[in-house]
Short mmCIF file of C-alpha atoms (C1' of nucleotides) in Angstrom, two decimals:
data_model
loop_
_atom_site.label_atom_id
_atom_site.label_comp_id
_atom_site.label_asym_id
_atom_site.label_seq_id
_atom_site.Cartn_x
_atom_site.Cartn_y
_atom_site.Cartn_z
CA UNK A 12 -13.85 198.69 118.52
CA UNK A 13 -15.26 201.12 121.10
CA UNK A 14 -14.03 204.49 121.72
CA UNK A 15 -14.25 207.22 124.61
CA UNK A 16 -15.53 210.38 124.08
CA UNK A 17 -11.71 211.84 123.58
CA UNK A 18 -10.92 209.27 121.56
CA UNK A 19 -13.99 210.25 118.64
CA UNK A 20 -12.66 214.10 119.06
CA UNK A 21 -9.08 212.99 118.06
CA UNK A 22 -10.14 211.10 115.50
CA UNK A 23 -12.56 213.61 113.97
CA UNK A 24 -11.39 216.97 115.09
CA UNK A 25 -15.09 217.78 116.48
CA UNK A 26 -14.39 219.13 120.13
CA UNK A 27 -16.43 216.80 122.56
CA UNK A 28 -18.76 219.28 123.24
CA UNK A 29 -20.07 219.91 119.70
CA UNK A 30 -20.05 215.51 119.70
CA UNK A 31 -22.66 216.03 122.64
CA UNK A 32 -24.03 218.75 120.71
CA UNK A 33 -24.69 216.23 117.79
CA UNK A 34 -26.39 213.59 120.40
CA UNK A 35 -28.72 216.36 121.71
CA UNK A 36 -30.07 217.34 118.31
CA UNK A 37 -30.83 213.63 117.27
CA UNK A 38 -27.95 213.23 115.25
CA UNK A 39 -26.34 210.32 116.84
CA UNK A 40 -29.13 208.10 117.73
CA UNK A 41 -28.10 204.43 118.22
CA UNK A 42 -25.16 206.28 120.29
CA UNK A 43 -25.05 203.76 123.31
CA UNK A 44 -24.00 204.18 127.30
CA UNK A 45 -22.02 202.17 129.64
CA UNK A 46 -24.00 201.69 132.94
CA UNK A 47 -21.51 204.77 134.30
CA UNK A 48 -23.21 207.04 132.07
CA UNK A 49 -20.59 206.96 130.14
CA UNK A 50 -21.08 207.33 125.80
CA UNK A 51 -19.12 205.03 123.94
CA UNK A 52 -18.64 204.89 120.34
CA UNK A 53 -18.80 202.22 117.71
CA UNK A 54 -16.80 201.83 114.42
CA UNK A 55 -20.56 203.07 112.69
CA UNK A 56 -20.97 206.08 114.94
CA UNK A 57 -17.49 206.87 113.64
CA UNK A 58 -18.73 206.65 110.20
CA UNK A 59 -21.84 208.84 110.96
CA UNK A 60 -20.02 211.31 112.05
CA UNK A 61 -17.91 211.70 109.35
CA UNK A 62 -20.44 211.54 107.19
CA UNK A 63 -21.90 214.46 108.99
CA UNK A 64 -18.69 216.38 109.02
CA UNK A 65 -18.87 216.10 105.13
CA UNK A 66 -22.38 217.10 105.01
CA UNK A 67 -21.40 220.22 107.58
CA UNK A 68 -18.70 221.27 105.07
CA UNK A 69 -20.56 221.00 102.43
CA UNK A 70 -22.98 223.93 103.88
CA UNK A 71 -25.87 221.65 105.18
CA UNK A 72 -26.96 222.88 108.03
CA UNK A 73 -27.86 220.44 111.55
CA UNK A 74 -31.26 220.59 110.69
CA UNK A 75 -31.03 219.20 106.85
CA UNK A 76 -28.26 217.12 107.89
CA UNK A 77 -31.14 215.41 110.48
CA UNK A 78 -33.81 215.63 107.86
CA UNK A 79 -31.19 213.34 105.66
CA UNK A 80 -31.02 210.67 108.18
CA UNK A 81 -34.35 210.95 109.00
CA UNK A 82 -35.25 209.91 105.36
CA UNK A 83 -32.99 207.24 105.11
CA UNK A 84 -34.23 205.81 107.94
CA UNK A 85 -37.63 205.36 107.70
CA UNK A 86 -38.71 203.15 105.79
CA UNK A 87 -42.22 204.62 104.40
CA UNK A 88 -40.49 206.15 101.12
CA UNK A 89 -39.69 204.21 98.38
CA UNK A 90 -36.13 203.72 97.05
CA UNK A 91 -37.04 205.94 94.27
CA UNK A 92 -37.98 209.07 96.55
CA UNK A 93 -34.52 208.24 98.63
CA UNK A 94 -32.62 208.11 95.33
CA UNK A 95 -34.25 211.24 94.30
CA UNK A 96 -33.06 213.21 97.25
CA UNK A 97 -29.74 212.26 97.40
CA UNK A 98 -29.47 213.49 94.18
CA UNK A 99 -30.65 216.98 95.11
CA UNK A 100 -28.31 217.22 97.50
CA UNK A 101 -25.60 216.22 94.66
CA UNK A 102 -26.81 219.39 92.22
CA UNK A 103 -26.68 221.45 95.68
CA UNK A 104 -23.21 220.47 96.19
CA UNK A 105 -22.30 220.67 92.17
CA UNK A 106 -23.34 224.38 92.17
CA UNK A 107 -21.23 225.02 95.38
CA UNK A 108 -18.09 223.85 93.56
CA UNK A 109 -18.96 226.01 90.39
CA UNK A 110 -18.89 229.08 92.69
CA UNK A 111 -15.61 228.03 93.63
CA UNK A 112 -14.46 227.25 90.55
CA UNK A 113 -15.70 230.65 89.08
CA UNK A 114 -13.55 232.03 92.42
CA UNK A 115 -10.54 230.64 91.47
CA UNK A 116 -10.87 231.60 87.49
CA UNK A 117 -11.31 234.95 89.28
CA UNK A 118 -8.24 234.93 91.09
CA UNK A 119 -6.01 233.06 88.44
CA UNK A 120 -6.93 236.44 85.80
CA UNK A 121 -6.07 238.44 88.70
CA UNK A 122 -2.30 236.47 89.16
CA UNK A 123 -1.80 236.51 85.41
CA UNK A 124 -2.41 240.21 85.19
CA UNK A 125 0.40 241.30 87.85
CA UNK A 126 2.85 238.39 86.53
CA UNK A 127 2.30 240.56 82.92
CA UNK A 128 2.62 243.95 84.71
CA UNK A 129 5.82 242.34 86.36
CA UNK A 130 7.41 241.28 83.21
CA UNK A 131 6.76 244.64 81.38
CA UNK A 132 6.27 247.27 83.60
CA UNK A 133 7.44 248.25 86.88
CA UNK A 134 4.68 251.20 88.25
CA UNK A 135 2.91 249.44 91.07
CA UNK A 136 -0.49 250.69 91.83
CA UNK A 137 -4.01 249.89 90.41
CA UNK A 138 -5.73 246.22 90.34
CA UNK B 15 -27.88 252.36 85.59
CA UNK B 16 -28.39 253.50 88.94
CA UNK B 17 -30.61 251.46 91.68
CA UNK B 18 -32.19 252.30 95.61
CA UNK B 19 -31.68 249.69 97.82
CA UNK B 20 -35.07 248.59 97.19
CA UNK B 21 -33.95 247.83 93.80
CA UNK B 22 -31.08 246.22 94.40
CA UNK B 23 -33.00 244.10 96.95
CA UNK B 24 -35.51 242.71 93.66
CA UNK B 25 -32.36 242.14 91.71
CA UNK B 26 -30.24 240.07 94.11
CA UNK B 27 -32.81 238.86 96.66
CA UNK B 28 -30.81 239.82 99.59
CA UNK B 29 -32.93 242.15 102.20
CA UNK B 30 -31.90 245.58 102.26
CA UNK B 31 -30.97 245.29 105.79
CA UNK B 32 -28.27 242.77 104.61
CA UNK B 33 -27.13 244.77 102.07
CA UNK B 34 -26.58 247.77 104.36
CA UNK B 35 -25.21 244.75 106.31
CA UNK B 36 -22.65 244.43 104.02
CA UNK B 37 -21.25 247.74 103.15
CA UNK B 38 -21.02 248.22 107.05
CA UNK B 39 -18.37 245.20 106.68
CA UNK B 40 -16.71 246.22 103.85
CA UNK B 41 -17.94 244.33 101.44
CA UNK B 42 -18.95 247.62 99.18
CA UNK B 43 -16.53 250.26 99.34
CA UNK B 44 -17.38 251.71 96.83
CA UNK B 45 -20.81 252.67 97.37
CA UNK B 46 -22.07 255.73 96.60
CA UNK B 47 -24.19 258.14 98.45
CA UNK B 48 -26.99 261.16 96.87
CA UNK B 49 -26.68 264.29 98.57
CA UNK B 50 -29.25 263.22 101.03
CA UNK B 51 -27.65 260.32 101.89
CA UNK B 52 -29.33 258.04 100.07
CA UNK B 53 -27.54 255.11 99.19
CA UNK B 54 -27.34 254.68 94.71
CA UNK B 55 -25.91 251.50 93.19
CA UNK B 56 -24.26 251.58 89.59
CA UNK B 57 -24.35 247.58 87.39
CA UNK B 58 -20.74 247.23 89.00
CA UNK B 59 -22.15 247.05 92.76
CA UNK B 60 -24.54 244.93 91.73
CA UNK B 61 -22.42 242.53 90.05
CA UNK B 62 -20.17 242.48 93.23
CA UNK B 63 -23.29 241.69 94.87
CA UNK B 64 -23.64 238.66 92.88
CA UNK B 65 -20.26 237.68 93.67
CA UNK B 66 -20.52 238.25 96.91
CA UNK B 67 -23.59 236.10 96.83
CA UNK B 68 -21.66 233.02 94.77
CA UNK B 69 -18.90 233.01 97.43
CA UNK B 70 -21.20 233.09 100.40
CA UNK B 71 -23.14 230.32 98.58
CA UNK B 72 -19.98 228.38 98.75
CA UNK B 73 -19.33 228.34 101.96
CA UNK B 74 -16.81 231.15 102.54
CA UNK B 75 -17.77 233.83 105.62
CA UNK B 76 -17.92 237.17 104.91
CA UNK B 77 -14.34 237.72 106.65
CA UNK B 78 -13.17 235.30 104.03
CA UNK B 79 -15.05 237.27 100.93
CA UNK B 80 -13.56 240.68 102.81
CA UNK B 81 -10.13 239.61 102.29
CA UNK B 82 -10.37 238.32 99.02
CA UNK B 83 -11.90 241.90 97.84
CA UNK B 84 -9.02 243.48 99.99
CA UNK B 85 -6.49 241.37 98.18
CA UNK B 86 -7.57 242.49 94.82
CA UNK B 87 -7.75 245.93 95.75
CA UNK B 88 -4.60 246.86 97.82
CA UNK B 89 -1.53 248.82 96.39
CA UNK B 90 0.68 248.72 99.52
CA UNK B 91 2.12 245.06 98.68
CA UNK B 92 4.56 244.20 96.10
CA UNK B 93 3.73 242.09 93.08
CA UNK B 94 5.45 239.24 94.23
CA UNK B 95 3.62 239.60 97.67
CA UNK B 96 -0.01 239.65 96.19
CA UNK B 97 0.85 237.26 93.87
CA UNK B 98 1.63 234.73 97.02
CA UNK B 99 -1.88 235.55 98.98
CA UNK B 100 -3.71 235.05 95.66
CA UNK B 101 -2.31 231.39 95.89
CA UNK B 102 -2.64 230.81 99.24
CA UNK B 103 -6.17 231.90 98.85
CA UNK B 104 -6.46 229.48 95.92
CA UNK B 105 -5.42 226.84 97.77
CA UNK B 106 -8.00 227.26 100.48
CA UNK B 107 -10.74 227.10 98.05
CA UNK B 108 -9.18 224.27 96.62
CA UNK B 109 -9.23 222.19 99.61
CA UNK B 110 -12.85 223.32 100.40
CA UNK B 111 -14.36 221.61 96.87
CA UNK B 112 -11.94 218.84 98.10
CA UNK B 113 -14.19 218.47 101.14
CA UNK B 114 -17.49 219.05 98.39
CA UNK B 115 -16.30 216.34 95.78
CA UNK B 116 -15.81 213.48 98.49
CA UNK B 117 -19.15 214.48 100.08
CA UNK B 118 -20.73 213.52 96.32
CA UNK B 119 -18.55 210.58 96.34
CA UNK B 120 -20.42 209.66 99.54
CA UNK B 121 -23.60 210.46 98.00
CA UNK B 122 -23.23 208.56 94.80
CA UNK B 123 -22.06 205.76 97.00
CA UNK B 124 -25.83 205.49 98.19
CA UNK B 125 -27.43 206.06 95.41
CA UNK B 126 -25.43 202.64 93.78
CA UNK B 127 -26.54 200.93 97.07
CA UNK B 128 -29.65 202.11 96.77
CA UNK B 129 -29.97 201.30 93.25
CA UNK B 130 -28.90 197.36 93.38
CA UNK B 131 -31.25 196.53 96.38
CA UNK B 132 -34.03 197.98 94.16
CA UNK B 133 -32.88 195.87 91.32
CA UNK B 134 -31.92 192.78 93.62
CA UNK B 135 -34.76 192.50 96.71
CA UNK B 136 -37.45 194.62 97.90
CA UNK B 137 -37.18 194.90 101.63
CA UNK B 138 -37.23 198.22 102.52
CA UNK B 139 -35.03 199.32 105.61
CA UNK B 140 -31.53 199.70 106.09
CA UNK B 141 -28.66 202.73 105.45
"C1'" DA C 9 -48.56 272.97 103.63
"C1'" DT C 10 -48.92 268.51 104.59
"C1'" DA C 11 -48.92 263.82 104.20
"C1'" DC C 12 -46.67 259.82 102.76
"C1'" DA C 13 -43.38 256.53 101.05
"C1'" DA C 14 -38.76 255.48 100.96
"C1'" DC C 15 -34.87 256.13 102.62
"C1'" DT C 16 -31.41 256.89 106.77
"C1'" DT C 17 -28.81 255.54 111.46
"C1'" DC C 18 -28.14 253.16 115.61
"C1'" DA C 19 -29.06 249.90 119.14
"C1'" DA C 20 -30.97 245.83 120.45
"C1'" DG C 21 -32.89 241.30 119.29
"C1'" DT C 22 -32.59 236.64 116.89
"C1'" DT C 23 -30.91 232.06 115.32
"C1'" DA C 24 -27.60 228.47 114.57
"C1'" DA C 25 -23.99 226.09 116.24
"C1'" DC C 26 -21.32 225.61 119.40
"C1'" DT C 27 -18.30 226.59 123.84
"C1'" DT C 28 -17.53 227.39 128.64
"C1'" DG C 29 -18.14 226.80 133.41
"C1'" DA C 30 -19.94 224.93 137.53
"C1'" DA C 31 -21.03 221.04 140.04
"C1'" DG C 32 -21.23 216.29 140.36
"C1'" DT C 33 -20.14 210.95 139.39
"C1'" DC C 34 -17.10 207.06 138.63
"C1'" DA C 35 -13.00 203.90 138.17
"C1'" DA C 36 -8.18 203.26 138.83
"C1'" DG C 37 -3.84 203.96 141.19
"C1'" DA C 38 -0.82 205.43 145.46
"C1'" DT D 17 -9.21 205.68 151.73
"C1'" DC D 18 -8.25 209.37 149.05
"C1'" DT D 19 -6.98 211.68 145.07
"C1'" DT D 20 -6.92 212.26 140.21
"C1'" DG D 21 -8.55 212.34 135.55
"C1'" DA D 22 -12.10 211.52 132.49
"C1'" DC D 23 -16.38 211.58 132.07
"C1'" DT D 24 -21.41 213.47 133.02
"C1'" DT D 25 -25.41 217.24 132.97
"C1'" DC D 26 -27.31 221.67 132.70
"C1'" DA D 27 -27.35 226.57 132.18
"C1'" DA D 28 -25.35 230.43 130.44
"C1'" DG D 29 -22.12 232.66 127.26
"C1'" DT D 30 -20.22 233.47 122.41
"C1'" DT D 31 -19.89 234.47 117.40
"C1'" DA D 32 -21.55 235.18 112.79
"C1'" DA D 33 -24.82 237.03 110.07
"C1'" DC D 34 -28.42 239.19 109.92
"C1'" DT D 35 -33.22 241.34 111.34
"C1'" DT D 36 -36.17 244.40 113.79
"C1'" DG D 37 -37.61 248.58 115.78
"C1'" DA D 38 -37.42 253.31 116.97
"C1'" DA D 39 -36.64 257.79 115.61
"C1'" DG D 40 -35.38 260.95 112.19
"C1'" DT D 41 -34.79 262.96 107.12
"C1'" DT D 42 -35.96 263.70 102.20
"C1'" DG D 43 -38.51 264.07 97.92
"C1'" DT D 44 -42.79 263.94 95.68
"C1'" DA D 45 -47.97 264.13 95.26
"C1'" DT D 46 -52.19 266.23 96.67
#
DNA sequence: ATACAACTTCAAGTTAACTTGAAGTCAAGA
DNA sequence: TCTTGACTTCAAGTTAACTTGAAGTTGTAT
């Protein structure tokens, strides 16, 4: 299937402008034209860009998230190297979710401590 | 302990001008001040500092790390009340290492591709 | 007494990642 | 044919999160 312009910001939530955004900064590269001018979208550049919404939300920014395609596509590293930097990316992502994690152990102490203070107690102040 | 900002800077790794950053937004109300103005930071500043510093690695903008201080520290809701943002909050950061696990689920998915056609072929190219 | 390092404030500058606006092109329908 | 809506480019504007620079203050060493 081929899609408009519109079509890619319904069905990714990016506004068009930051989709034109992404074609400026290399990240859409096989993106292709109609003779108009025109962009239109393939069922792949639909998959790119979600890939790159993932790798946005996951705190890469534009320029590592260009770096990553870069490196998968050229072909001058070995599958090793590839692997390697994938995983990388993986331990990045792990550590983010510990934070997180640590966050909401934060916030779940805080919870249990005013559900205790509302079952004894009734003075409401400090925390 | 007390520290200087200079200190502080060593410890945590964030430039002073960030950390001045920071108290200007909120994120250190309880800073306190020599008679000369100097700024002085006790172990609990700098261990909200390190906080500060996990949830920014995560993702979350320093609005975001502003109200989850605020949450912990107000007195002017009920019980009931903070108990409800805590949650809500929870369930934000819940749906962000949503977003973080499927990006490694992505990621592994590569690395498995990546890892037959090494054991398969040796044509290096695609993905 | 004076120099110097380390701090201070405040305003302006920077970078990333977009967004907005102006001005123009193109294809389809009345 | 003319209008309308969806697209285009390009330049300038915006926001977050700092950084930099200028100008001033303070505490300590010579």
């Amino acid at each position: 299937m081929n899609y408009t312009i519109t079509n890619v910001s319904k069905m990714t939530g990016l506004a068009p402008s930051a989709i034109r955004f992404y074609e400026q900064e290399g990240l859409l590269p096989y993106l292709q034209r109609k003779s108009s001018g025109t962009r239109f979208f393939t069922d792949d550049d639909i998959e790119r860009l979600t890939f790159i919404i993932g790798l946005k939300d996951a705190g890469l920014t534009i320029r590592e998230i260009q770096e990553c395609f870069t490196f998968c596509d050229r072909g001058d590293e070995t599958i090793d190297k590839r692997i390697q930097l994938f995983q990388k990316h993986k331990s990045n992502i792990r550590s983010k979710i510990c934070e997180l994690e640590k966050c909401i152990q934060r916030i779940d102490d805080k919870v249990t401590f005013l559900q205790q203070k509302k079952n004894t107690s009734s003075t409401i102040s400090d925390i």
